[in-house]
Coordinates of C-alpha atoms in Angstrom, one line a residue:
Chain A
M11 CA 99.7 96.2 130.6
S12 CA 98.3 94.3 133.5
L13 CA 96.6 91.2 132.1
S14 CA 94.1 89.5 134.4
T15 CA 96.2 86.4 135.1
S16 CA 93.8 85.2 137.7
K17 CA 95.2 82.0 139.3
P18 CA 92.6 79.5 140.3
P19 CA 92.0 80.0 144.0
A20 CA 93.9 77.3 145.8
P21 CA 92.9 77.4 149.5
R22 CA 95.6 75.8 151.5
L23 CA 93.6 75.9 154.7
A24 CA 90.2 74.6 154.0
T25 CA 88.3 76.5 156.7
P26 CA 85.2 78.1 155.2
K27 CA 86.2 81.5 156.5
T28 CA 89.6 81.7 154.8
A29 CA 88.1 80.3 151.6
A30 CA 85.6 83.1 151.6
I31 CA 88.3 85.7 152.2
A32 CA 90.5 84.1 149.4
A33 CA 87.5 84.1 147.1
R34 CA 86.8 87.7 147.9
N35 CA 90.4 88.7 147.4
A36 CA 90.5 87.0 144.1
A37 CA 87.3 88.8 143.1
D38 CA 88.9 92.1 144.1
V39 CA 92.0 91.3 142.1
Q40 CA 89.9 90.5 139.0
L41 CA 87.7 93.6 139.4
R42 CA 90.6 96.0 139.2
G43 CA 91.1 96.3 135.5
S44 CA 93.9 98.3 133.9
W45 CA 91.9 101.5 134.0
S46 CA 91.3 101.4 137.7
L47 CA 95.0 100.5 138.3
T48 CA 95.9 103.5 136.2
F49 CA 93.7 105.8 138.2
A50 CA 95.1 104.3 141.4
R51 CA 98.7 105.1 140.2
L52 CA 97.6 108.6 139.2
R53 CA 96.1 109.2 142.5
R54 CA 99.3 108.4 144.3
D55 CA 101.2 110.9 142.2
P56 CA 100.9 114.4 143.7
A57 CA 102.1 116.1 140.5
S58 CA 99.3 114.5 138.5
I59 CA 96.7 115.3 141.1
G60 CA 97.9 118.9 141.2
S61 CA 97.9 119.3 137.5
I62 CA 94.4 117.7 137.1
T63 CA 93.2 120.2 139.7
V64 CA 94.8 123.1 137.9
I65 CA 93.3 122.0 134.6
L66 CA 89.8 121.6 136.1
L67 CA 90.0 125.0 137.8
I68 CA 91.0 126.6 134.5
V69 CA 88.2 124.8 132.6
A70 CA 85.7 125.9 135.3
F71 CA 87.1 129.4 135.0
A72 CA 86.7 129.4 131.2
L73 CA 83.2 128.0 131.4
G74 CA 82.3 130.5 134.0
A75 CA 83.6 133.4 132.0
P76 CA 80.0 134.9 131.5
L77 CA 79.6 134.6 135.3
V78 CA 82.9 136.4 135.9
A79 CA 81.8 139.1 133.6
A80 CA 78.4 139.4 135.3
W81 CA 79.9 139.4 138.7
T82 CA 82.4 142.2 138.0
G83 CA 79.9 144.0 135.7
H84 CA 82.7 144.3 133.0
G85 CA 82.2 142.8 129.6
P86 CA 85.3 141.2 127.9
T87 CA 85.6 143.9 125.3
E88 CA 84.1 146.8 127.3
Q89 CA 86.3 149.7 127.8
F90 CA 86.3 151.7 131.1
R91 CA 88.4 154.7 130.2
D92 CA 87.3 156.6 133.2
T93 CA 88.0 154.1 135.9
G94 CA 90.4 151.7 134.2
L95 CA 92.9 154.3 133.1
S96 CA 94.7 156.9 135.1
P97 CA 94.2 160.6 133.9
S98 CA 97.4 160.3 131.9
G99 CA 96.1 157.1 130.2
I100 CA 98.1 154.6 132.1
P101 CA 96.1 151.4 133.0
V102 CA 95.3 151.0 136.7
G103 CA 96.7 148.0 138.6
P104 CA 94.9 145.4 140.6
S105 CA 92.3 147.1 142.8
A106 CA 88.9 146.5 144.2
E107 CA 87.2 147.3 140.9
F108 CA 89.7 145.6 138.7
L109 CA 90.9 142.6 140.6
L110 CA 93.7 141.8 138.2
G111 CA 94.1 145.3 136.9
A112 CA 93.1 146.9 133.6
D113 CA 94.7 146.9 130.2
Q114 CA 95.7 149.8 127.9
L115 CA 92.0 150.4 126.9
G116 CA 90.7 150.2 130.4
R117 CA 89.4 146.6 129.9
D118 CA 89.2 144.2 132.9
V119 CA 92.1 141.8 132.7
L120 CA 90.3 139.2 134.9
V121 CA 87.3 139.1 132.6
R122 CA 89.5 138.9 129.5
L123 CA 91.6 136.2 131.1
A124 CA 88.4 134.1 131.6
Y125 CA 87.3 134.5 128.0
G126 CA 90.9 134.0 126.8
A127 CA 91.0 130.7 128.7
Q128 CA 88.1 129.5 126.5
V129 CA 90.2 130.2 123.4
S130 CA 93.3 128.5 124.7
L131 CA 91.5 125.4 125.9
L132 CA 89.4 125.1 122.7
V133 CA 92.4 125.5 120.4
G134 CA 94.6 123.3 122.5
V135 CA 92.2 120.4 122.9
V136 CA 90.5 120.5 119.4
A137 CA 93.8 120.9 117.6
S138 CA 95.5 118.2 119.5
I139 CA 92.7 115.7 119.0
A140 CA 92.5 116.4 115.3
A141 CA 96.3 116.2 114.9
S142 CA 96.4 112.9 116.8
V143 CA 93.6 111.4 114.7
I144 CA 95.6 112.3 111.6
G145 CA 98.9 111.1 113.1
V146 CA 97.3 107.8 114.2
V147 CA 95.7 107.1 110.8
V148 CA 98.9 108.0 108.9
G149 CA 101.1 106.0 111.3
V150 CA 98.8 102.9 111.3
V151 CA 98.4 102.8 107.6
A152 CA 102.1 103.4 106.9
G153 CA 103.2 100.9 109.4
F154 CA 100.7 98.3 108.5
F155 CA 100.9 98.3 104.8
G156 CA 104.6 99.0 104.5
G157 CA 106.1 99.1 101.0
P158 CA 105.3 102.0 98.7
V159 CA 102.4 103.2 100.9
D160 CA 104.8 103.5 103.8
T161 CA 107.4 105.2 101.6
V162 CA 105.0 107.8 100.3
L163 CA 103.5 108.5 103.8
S164 CA 106.8 108.6 105.5
R165 CA 108.2 111.1 102.9
I166 CA 105.2 113.3 103.4
T167 CA 105.8 113.2 107.1
D168 CA 109.4 114.1 106.6
L169 CA 108.4 116.9 104.3
V170 CA 106.0 118.5 106.8
M171 CA 108.7 118.1 109.5
S172 CA 111.3 119.9 107.3
V173 CA 109.1 123.0 106.9
P174 CA 110.0 126.0 108.9
F175 CA 106.6 125.9 110.4
L176 CA 106.3 129.3 112.1
L177 CA 107.5 131.1 109.0
C178 CA 105.0 129.3 106.8
A179 CA 102.2 129.7 109.4
I180 CA 102.7 133.4 109.5
A181 CA 102.8 133.7 105.7
L182 CA 99.6 131.6 105.5
V183 CA 97.7 133.5 108.1
A184 CA 98.8 136.8 106.8
V185 CA 97.5 136.0 103.3
L186 CA 94.3 134.3 104.3
G187 CA 93.5 136.6 107.2
P188 CA 93.6 135.5 110.8
S189 CA 90.7 133.6 112.3
L190 CA 90.1 130.9 114.9
P191 CA 89.5 128.0 112.5
L192 CA 92.6 128.9 110.5
S193 CA 94.7 129.0 113.6
I194 CA 93.5 125.5 114.5
A195 CA 94.0 124.2 111.0
V196 CA 97.6 125.6 110.9
I197 CA 98.4 124.0 114.3
V198 CA 96.9 120.7 113.3
F199 CA 98.8 120.7 110.0
F200 CA 102.2 121.1 111.7
S201 CA 101.5 118.9 114.8
W202 CA 100.5 115.4 113.6
T203 CA 104.0 114.3 112.4
G204 CA 105.6 113.3 115.7
L205 CA 102.8 111.0 116.6
A206 CA 102.6 109.5 113.1
R207 CA 106.3 108.5 113.4
V208 CA 105.9 106.9 116.8
I209 CA 102.7 105.0 115.8
R210 CA 104.3 103.8 112.6
G211 CA 107.2 102.3 114.5
Q212 CA 104.9 100.6 117.0
V213 CA 102.7 99.2 114.3
M214 CA 105.6 97.8 112.4
A215 CA 106.7 96.0 115.6
L216 CA 103.1 94.7 116.2
R217 CA 102.2 93.7 112.7
H218 CA 103.9 90.3 112.7
R219 CA 102.9 89.3 116.2
E220 CA 100.9 86.1 116.7
F221 CA 97.6 87.8 117.5
V222 CA 97.7 89.6 114.2
E223 CA 98.5 86.4 112.4
A224 CA 95.6 84.8 114.3
A225 CA 93.2 87.5 113.3
R226 CA 94.3 87.2 109.7
S227 CA 94.0 83.4 109.6
L228 CA 90.4 83.9 111.0
G229 CA 89.7 85.9 107.9
A230 CA 89.6 89.4 109.4
S231 CA 89.8 92.2 106.9
R232 CA 92.8 94.5 106.9
T233 CA 90.7 97.4 108.2
S234 CA 89.5 95.2 111.0
I235 CA 93.0 94.1 111.9
M236 CA 94.3 97.7 111.9
F237 CA 91.5 99.1 114.0
R238 CA 90.3 96.2 116.1
D239 CA 93.5 94.3 116.8
I240 CA 96.4 96.8 116.5
L241 CA 94.9 100.1 117.5
P242 CA 93.9 99.0 121.1
N243 CA 97.6 98.2 121.7
L244 CA 98.5 101.8 120.9
V245 CA 96.2 103.5 123.4
V246 CA 99.1 104.3 125.8
P247 CA 101.3 106.3 123.3
I248 CA 98.2 107.9 121.8
I249 CA 96.9 109.2 125.2
V250 CA 100.3 110.3 126.3
Y251 CA 101.2 112.1 123.1
T252 CA 97.8 113.8 122.7
T253 CA 98.1 115.1 126.2
L254 CA 101.6 116.4 125.6
M255 CA 100.4 117.9 122.3
I256 CA 97.9 120.1 124.1
P257 CA 100.4 122.4 125.7
S258 CA 102.4 122.9 122.5
A259 CA 99.2 123.7 120.7
I260 CA 98.3 126.2 123.3
V261 CA 101.7 127.9 123.1
F262 CA 101.5 127.8 119.3
E263 CA 98.1 129.6 119.4
A264 CA 99.4 132.1 121.9
T265 CA 102.5 132.7 119.7
L266 CA 100.3 133.3 116.6
S267 CA 98.0 135.7 118.6
F268 CA 101.1 137.4 120.1
L269 CA 102.3 138.1 116.5
G270 CA 98.9 139.5 115.7
L271 CA 98.1 136.5 113.5
G272 CA 95.8 134.4 115.7
I273 CA 92.6 135.4 117.3
V274 CA 91.4 138.7 115.9
P275 CA 91.1 141.5 118.5
P276 CA 89.1 142.7 120.4
T277 CA 88.2 139.0 121.2
P278 CA 90.5 138.2 124.1
S279 CA 93.0 135.4 123.9
W280 CA 96.0 135.0 126.2
G281 CA 98.3 135.5 123.3
N282 CA 96.8 138.8 122.2
M283 CA 96.6 140.0 125.8
L284 CA 100.4 139.4 126.0
A285 CA 100.7 141.2 122.6
D286 CA 98.9 144.2 124.1
A287 CA 101.3 144.1 127.0
A288 CA 104.3 144.0 124.7
N289 CA 103.0 146.7 122.5
G290 CA 105.2 149.8 123.2
S291 CA 106.7 147.8 126.2
L292 CA 103.6 148.7 128.2
Y293 CA 104.2 145.8 130.5
L294 CA 107.2 147.5 132.0
I295 CA 104.9 149.9 133.8
A296 CA 101.8 147.6 133.9
W297 CA 103.4 144.3 135.1
W298 CA 100.0 142.7 135.6
M299 CA 99.4 142.8 131.9
V300 CA 102.2 140.2 131.4
V301 CA 102.2 138.4 134.7
V302 CA 98.5 137.6 134.7
P303 CA 98.1 136.1 131.2
G304 CA 101.7 134.8 131.2
G305 CA 101.2 133.1 134.5
A306 CA 98.0 131.6 133.4
L307 CA 99.6 130.3 130.2
L308 CA 102.5 128.8 132.1
A309 CA 100.2 127.2 134.7
L310 CA 98.1 125.6 132.0
T311 CA 101.0 124.3 129.9
L312 CA 102.8 123.1 132.9
A313 CA 99.7 121.3 134.2
F314 CA 99.3 119.5 130.9
N315 CA 103.0 118.6 130.6
L316 CA 103.0 117.2 134.2
L317 CA 99.7 115.3 133.5
G318 CA 101.2 113.8 130.3
D319 CA 104.3 112.6 132.2
G320 CA 102.1 111.3 135.0
L321 CA 99.8 109.5 132.6
R322 CA 102.8 107.9 130.9
D323 CA 104.1 106.6 134.2
A324 CA 100.7 105.5 135.3
L325 CA 99.8 103.8 132.0
D326 CA 103.1 102.2 131.5
P327 CA 104.7 101.5 134.9
A328 CA 107.2 99.1 133.3
A329 CA 108.9 102.0 131.5
S330 CA 109.4 104.0 134.6
K331 CA 110.7 101.3 137.0
G332 CA 113.8 102.3 138.9
G333 CA 113.5 106.0 138.1
K334 CA 113.9 105.4 134.3
G335 CA 111.8 106.8 131.6
A336 CA 112.9 110.1 130.3
Chain B
M21 CA 127.4 106.7 101.3
T22 CA 127.5 108.9 98.2
R23 CA 124.1 107.6 97.1
F24 CA 122.7 108.2 100.6
I25 CA 123.9 111.8 100.5
L26 CA 122.6 112.3 97.0
A27 CA 119.2 111.1 98.1
R28 CA 119.2 113.5 101.1
V29 CA 120.3 116.4 98.8
G30 CA 117.5 115.5 96.4
F31 CA 115.0 115.4 99.2
G32 CA 116.2 118.8 100.4
L33 CA 115.7 120.3 96.9
L34 CA 112.2 118.8 96.8
V35 CA 111.4 120.5 100.1
L36 CA 112.7 123.8 98.8
F37 CA 110.8 123.4 95.5
L38 CA 107.5 122.7 97.3
L39 CA 108.1 125.5 99.8
S40 CA 108.6 128.0 97.0
V41 CA 105.5 126.8 95.1
F42 CA 103.5 127.0 98.3
V43 CA 104.5 130.6 99.0
F44 CA 104.0 131.5 95.3
V45 CA 100.5 130.1 95.1
L46 CA 99.7 131.6 98.5
F47 CA 100.4 135.1 97.3
Y48 CA 98.8 134.5 93.9
V49 CA 95.5 133.7 95.5
S50 CA 95.9 136.5 98.0
P51 CA 93.5 139.4 97.5
S52 CA 96.2 142.0 97.8
D53 CA 97.5 143.5 94.6
P54 CA 101.3 144.0 94.4
A55 CA 100.9 146.9 91.9
R56 CA 98.6 148.7 94.4
I57 CA 101.2 148.1 97.2
I58 CA 104.0 149.6 95.0
A59 CA 102.2 152.5 93.5
G60 CA 100.2 153.5 96.6
D61 CA 96.5 154.1 97.1
K62 CA 96.1 157.0 94.7
A63 CA 97.7 155.4 91.7
T64 CA 95.9 155.4 88.4
E65 CA 94.9 152.2 86.6
E66 CA 97.4 153.0 83.9
L67 CA 100.4 153.3 86.3
M68 CA 99.4 150.0 88.0
A69 CA 99.1 148.3 84.6
Q70 CA 102.6 149.5 83.8
I71 CA 104.0 148.2 87.0
R72 CA 102.3 144.8 86.4
V73 CA 103.9 144.5 83.0
K74 CA 107.3 145.6 84.4
L75 CA 107.2 143.0 87.2
G76 CA 105.7 140.3 84.8
L77 CA 102.6 140.1 87.0
D78 CA 100.4 140.1 83.9
Q79 CA 101.9 136.7 83.0
P80 CA 100.3 133.4 84.0
I81 CA 101.5 132.1 87.4
Y82 CA 103.8 129.3 86.0
V83 CA 105.6 131.9 83.8
Q84 CA 106.0 134.1 86.9
Y85 CA 107.3 131.1 88.8
L86 CA 109.8 130.1 86.1
N87 CA 111.1 133.6 85.9
F88 CA 111.5 133.7 89.6
V89 CA 113.4 130.4 89.6
G90 CA 115.5 131.6 86.7
N91 CA 116.4 134.8 88.5
L92 CA 117.1 132.9 91.7
L93 CA 119.6 130.6 89.9
R94 CA 121.3 133.7 88.7
G95 CA 121.6 135.0 92.2
D96 CA 118.8 137.6 91.9
I97 CA 116.1 137.3 94.5
G98 CA 114.2 140.4 93.5
F99 CA 113.3 143.7 95.0
S100 CA 111.1 144.6 98.0
Y101 CA 107.7 145.9 96.9
R102 CA 107.7 148.3 99.9
S103 CA 111.1 149.8 100.0
G104 CA 112.3 149.0 96.5
L105 CA 115.6 147.8 97.9
P106 CA 117.1 144.5 96.7
V107 CA 115.9 141.7 98.9
S108 CA 119.5 140.5 99.2
D109 CA 120.5 143.8 100.8
L110 CA 117.7 143.6 103.3
L111 CA 118.7 140.0 104.3
Y112 CA 122.3 141.0 104.4
A113 CA 121.6 143.6 107.0
R114 CA 119.5 141.2 109.1
V115 CA 121.2 137.8 108.9
P116 CA 124.2 138.7 111.2
V117 CA 121.7 139.6 114.0
T118 CA 119.8 136.4 113.8
M119 CA 123.0 134.3 113.4
S120 CA 124.5 135.9 116.5
L121 CA 121.4 135.2 118.4
V122 CA 121.2 131.6 117.3
F123 CA 124.9 131.0 117.8
G124 CA 125.1 132.2 121.4
A125 CA 121.8 130.5 122.3
V126 CA 123.0 127.1 120.9
V127 CA 126.2 127.3 122.9
L128 CA 124.4 128.2 126.0
W129 CA 121.6 125.7 125.8
L130 CA 124.0 122.8 125.2
A131 CA 126.1 124.1 128.1
I132 CA 123.1 124.2 130.4
G133 CA 121.0 121.2 129.2
I134 CA 123.6 118.5 128.7
P135 CA 125.3 118.8 132.2
I136 CA 121.9 118.9 133.9
G137 CA 120.8 115.8 131.9
I138 CA 124.0 113.9 132.8
A139 CA 123.9 114.9 136.5
S140 CA 120.2 113.7 136.6
A141 CA 121.0 110.4 134.9
K142 CA 124.0 109.7 137.2
H143 CA 121.8 109.6 140.3
P144 CA 118.2 108.9 139.2
G145 CA 115.7 109.7 141.9
S146 CA 118.1 111.9 143.8
L147 CA 117.4 115.4 144.9
R148 CA 119.6 116.6 142.1
D149 CA 117.6 114.6 139.6
R150 CA 114.4 116.0 140.9
F151 CA 115.7 119.5 140.5
G152 CA 116.9 118.7 137.0
Q153 CA 113.5 117.2 136.1
G154 CA 111.7 120.1 137.6
F155 CA 113.9 122.5 135.5
A156 CA 113.1 120.5 132.4
I157 CA 109.4 120.5 132.8
V158 CA 109.1 124.2 133.7
G159 CA 111.4 125.1 130.8
I160 CA 109.4 123.0 128.3
S161 CA 106.2 124.6 129.5
F162 CA 107.5 128.2 129.4
P163 CA 106.4 130.1 126.3
T164 CA 109.5 131.9 125.1
F165 CA 107.9 135.3 124.8
V166 CA 106.5 135.2 128.3
L167 CA 110.0 134.3 129.7
G168 CA 111.6 137.0 127.6
M169 CA 109.1 139.7 128.8
M170 CA 109.6 138.6 132.4
A171 CA 113.3 138.7 132.0
L172 CA 113.2 142.2 130.6
F173 CA 110.9 143.3 133.4
L174 CA 112.9 141.8 136.3
L175 CA 116.5 142.3 134.9
Y176 CA 116.2 145.4 132.9
F177 CA 113.3 147.5 134.1
L178 CA 113.3 147.1 137.8
P179 CA 117.1 147.5 138.2
T180 CA 117.1 150.5 135.9
K181 CA 114.2 152.1 137.9
A182 CA 116.3 151.5 141.0
G183 CA 119.2 153.2 139.3
V184 CA 121.3 150.2 138.3
T185 CA 121.7 149.4 134.7
L186 CA 122.3 145.7 134.5
F187 CA 121.2 145.0 131.0
P188 CA 120.2 147.1 127.9
P189 CA 116.5 147.1 126.9
G190 CA 117.3 145.3 123.7
G191 CA 118.9 146.3 120.4
Y192 CA 122.0 145.1 118.7
V193 CA 125.6 146.1 118.4
P194 CA 127.7 144.5 115.6
F195 CA 130.4 142.1 116.9
A196 CA 133.0 143.8 114.7
E197 CA 132.4 147.2 116.3
D198 CA 132.2 146.2 120.0
P199 CA 132.5 142.5 120.9
L200 CA 131.6 143.2 124.6
G201 CA 128.7 145.4 123.7
W202 CA 127.6 142.7 121.3
A203 CA 127.5 140.1 124.1
W204 CA 126.0 142.5 126.6
H205 CA 123.2 143.3 124.3
L206 CA 122.5 139.7 123.4
I207 CA 122.9 138.1 126.8
L208 CA 119.2 138.3 127.8
P209 CA 117.8 137.0 124.5
W210 CA 120.4 134.3 124.5
T211 CA 119.6 133.2 128.0
T212 CA 115.8 133.3 127.4
L213 CA 116.0 131.2 124.3
A214 CA 118.6 128.9 125.8
L215 CA 116.7 128.2 129.0
V216 CA 113.6 127.1 127.1
V217 CA 115.5 124.9 124.7
A218 CA 117.9 123.6 127.3
A219 CA 115.0 121.9 129.0
V220 CA 114.5 119.7 126.0
Y221 CA 118.1 118.7 126.0
A222 CA 118.2 118.0 129.7
R223 CA 115.4 115.5 129.3
L224 CA 116.8 114.0 126.2
T225 CA 120.3 113.6 127.7
R226 CA 118.9 112.1 130.8
G227 CA 116.8 109.5 129.0
Q228 CA 119.7 108.6 126.7
M229 CA 122.2 108.4 129.5
L230 CA 120.0 106.3 131.6
E231 CA 119.6 103.8 128.8
V232 CA 123.3 103.7 128.1
L233 CA 124.5 103.6 131.7
G234 CA 122.4 100.4 132.2
Q235 CA 124.3 98.5 129.5
D236 CA 126.7 95.7 130.0
Y237 CA 129.8 97.4 128.6
I238 CA 129.4 100.2 131.2
R239 CA 129.6 97.5 133.9
T240 CA 132.6 96.1 132.2
A241 CA 134.2 99.5 132.1
R242 CA 133.5 99.8 135.9
A243 CA 134.9 96.4 136.5
K244 CA 138.1 97.4 134.6
G245 CA 138.5 100.0 137.2
L246 CA 138.0 103.1 135.0
T247 CA 137.2 106.3 136.8
E248 CA 133.6 107.3 137.0
R249 CA 134.4 110.5 135.0
R250 CA 136.0 108.5 132.2
I251 CA 133.0 106.1 132.1
T252 CA 130.5 108.9 132.0
Y253 CA 132.1 111.1 129.4
T254 CA 134.1 108.8 127.1
H255 CA 132.1 105.6 127.3
A256 CA 128.5 106.6 128.1
F257 CA 128.0 110.1 126.7
R258 CA 129.6 109.2 123.4
S259 CA 126.9 106.6 122.8
A260 CA 124.2 108.9 124.0
M261 CA 125.1 111.5 121.5
P262 CA 123.4 110.6 118.2
P263 CA 119.9 111.4 119.3
L264 CA 121.2 114.7 120.7
V265 CA 122.8 115.5 117.4
T266 CA 119.6 114.8 115.6
Q267 CA 117.6 117.1 117.9
L268 CA 120.3 119.8 117.5
G269 CA 120.0 119.6 113.8
I270 CA 116.2 119.9 113.9
D271 CA 116.4 122.8 116.4
I272 CA 119.0 124.8 114.6
G273 CA 117.2 124.2 111.3
L274 CA 114.0 125.5 112.7
M275 CA 115.6 128.4 114.6
L276 CA 115.1 130.9 111.8
G277 CA 111.4 130.6 112.5
G278 CA 111.9 130.0 116.2
V279 CA 113.7 133.3 116.9
I280 CA 110.8 135.4 115.5
V281 CA 109.2 135.8 118.9
I282 CA 112.5 136.5 120.7
E283 CA 113.4 139.2 118.1
Q284 CA 110.0 140.8 118.6
V285 CA 110.3 140.8 122.4
F286 CA 113.9 142.2 122.5
G287 CA 113.5 144.5 119.6
L288 CA 116.3 142.8 117.6
L289 CA 116.1 143.7 113.9
G290 CA 116.9 140.2 112.6
V291 CA 115.4 138.0 109.9
G292 CA 112.5 137.0 112.2
S293 CA 111.3 140.6 112.7
L294 CA 111.8 141.3 109.0
A295 CA 109.5 138.3 108.3
V296 CA 106.8 139.7 110.6
T297 CA 106.9 143.2 109.1
S298 CA 107.1 141.9 105.5
V299 CA 104.2 139.5 106.1
A300 CA 102.1 142.3 107.6
M301 CA 102.9 144.5 104.6
Q302 CA 102.3 141.7 102.0
D303 CA 105.8 142.2 100.7
R304 CA 105.9 139.1 98.6
P305 CA 109.5 138.9 97.4
V306 CA 110.9 139.4 100.9
V307 CA 108.5 136.8 102.4
I308 CA 109.4 134.2 99.7
A309 CA 113.1 134.9 100.3
I310 CA 112.8 134.4 104.0
V311 CA 110.7 131.3 103.8
L312 CA 113.2 129.8 101.4
L313 CA 116.1 130.8 103.6
G314 CA 114.3 129.1 106.4
G315 CA 114.0 126.0 104.2
V316 CA 117.7 126.1 103.3
F317 CA 118.5 126.3 107.0
V318 CA 116.5 123.2 107.7
V319 CA 117.8 121.2 104.8
V320 CA 121.4 122.1 105.4
A321 CA 121.1 121.3 109.2
N322 CA 119.6 117.9 108.3
L323 CA 122.3 117.2 105.9
V324 CA 125.0 118.0 108.4
V325 CA 123.3 115.8 111.0
D326 CA 123.3 112.9 108.5
L327 CA 127.0 113.4 107.9
L328 CA 127.8 113.7 111.6
Y329 CA 125.9 110.5 112.2
A330 CA 128.3 108.7 109.9
V331 CA 131.2 110.2 111.9
L332 CA 129.8 109.4 115.3
D333 CA 128.4 106.0 114.6
S334 CA 130.6 103.5 112.8
R335 CA 127.6 101.2 112.2
V336 CA 126.0 103.8 109.9
R337 CA 129.4 104.2 108.1
T338 CA 129.7 100.6 107.2
A339 CA 126.0 99.9 106.6
A340 CA 125.8 102.7 104.0
R341 CA 128.9 101.8 102.2

């Protein structure tokens, strides 16, 4: 991280003007903290800018779902069997009335897409944040205490990692009944392990560093050392991992919904829209039913993955010097 | 080394034990009544009571569990509640499909991912590298079922509508009956699965190779005048392999769950689609068997990785002795 190693201004030419410029430059250098440097690096990366734009557009689209519904005059679960379906019951394609086509019940794909975006974003963000909190706490505690605490926590992590998660998730959801909170809980349960491992490793490397010794000799409590001294050093991996967890959580939710085990129809989610399309291979004649939600899903996951990569490079430029950094 | 392996085996057994307890308790608390499932909606109370006694469902849960484990150790994994067929027969019919799918996909994804990763790492920042990186990030972001549906639409439906049959719509032909038909039927699911997973391998290979290629002994090898090909494959790639092997173990282990979606999209009647239908029908013995089979997959794959590590890396071999 860029520490503010501000050298004392040493004006070689003692004209008042150059001294003033030097002082101002020095002030500029000091003012640019690590966050503003990070943003400056992000701004120079077209992929990051593009992905932030895509994410913001999808967020706006999700928040504006009621507006979309009002504008088209189609509710998200409203069926228009007269106008949305052909006389033989085939959904109509993109048209003036249904901008992105209709689905097998004559519902407006555009409106459902907007409401489905709410689900994807909600599940993706909430599940990732919850999973990263668990991962960080487990990782910090395991790495900091070491010994038996570490052994127990690491074994639990290994255990969760060795579970065939999709099989267990579908068994769990099938028995308890699908719902939004359960989907989130299942995703959180199977997502925290990767971050816990990374954080544990980092904490183990940090725990014998001088600044931790210093805090300890000043009488800081263990909780204080963990959260005040060690945690701030882990901000980079936490931000990057959490960002990269969002797309996997979104795909996980879509997969559960696709299998009929996520969001309960008729509430739209991108996953169950794709399930509707797959049902009876309907998408082969109604391509928009897969291209629209599938494309939106791909755009959102791609944007988060690109943003995660961009954030990693921007937050930790040392790791990416010379084209390195996987 | 022996102690290390024993510890790993012990951990694997613990995983399987906890998995089986998890599924058992899960179905125990479930509101669905197995006797009702077996006897049908119009069954009398008496008939259902008889069925419960016959299956031991009137016993406390730990007795049921011990019976289950006892039967399992004798090689009996029970009968499906729905079809009444032995679960082993059901699995026996499904496992070859899933194995064929996983086998082909693994070969393909290694064949796609690793060369892309190596090519990227040889010339970081080049156009080739950018393409490789682009492939990787798109692949990682692509939900498997979306890719599968798009592949079916573009490569099966559109050509067929135009009068050219490039690929079948799905389904499965046993290898023993018709090897070519087997491959022809599986090529779309293989490619779909492989493209998505290959992306992970391309990234991992690139990262590992970049790290290794920067090391002193590679410079030494160059100074000795070795060919670039020799340096890349014998010297660098060999050192870059262990993390790839770990990842492969994890991926193959989790494949039994991972293929569920692919099997659904391509209409393959494998273990994954059996899991989905059995879960939907609350067919407890089948679900338990599949979850445990999935657990066995993971445990065995991890064990093989641990052993391979010892073969690949002499440091592990000596340290564990």
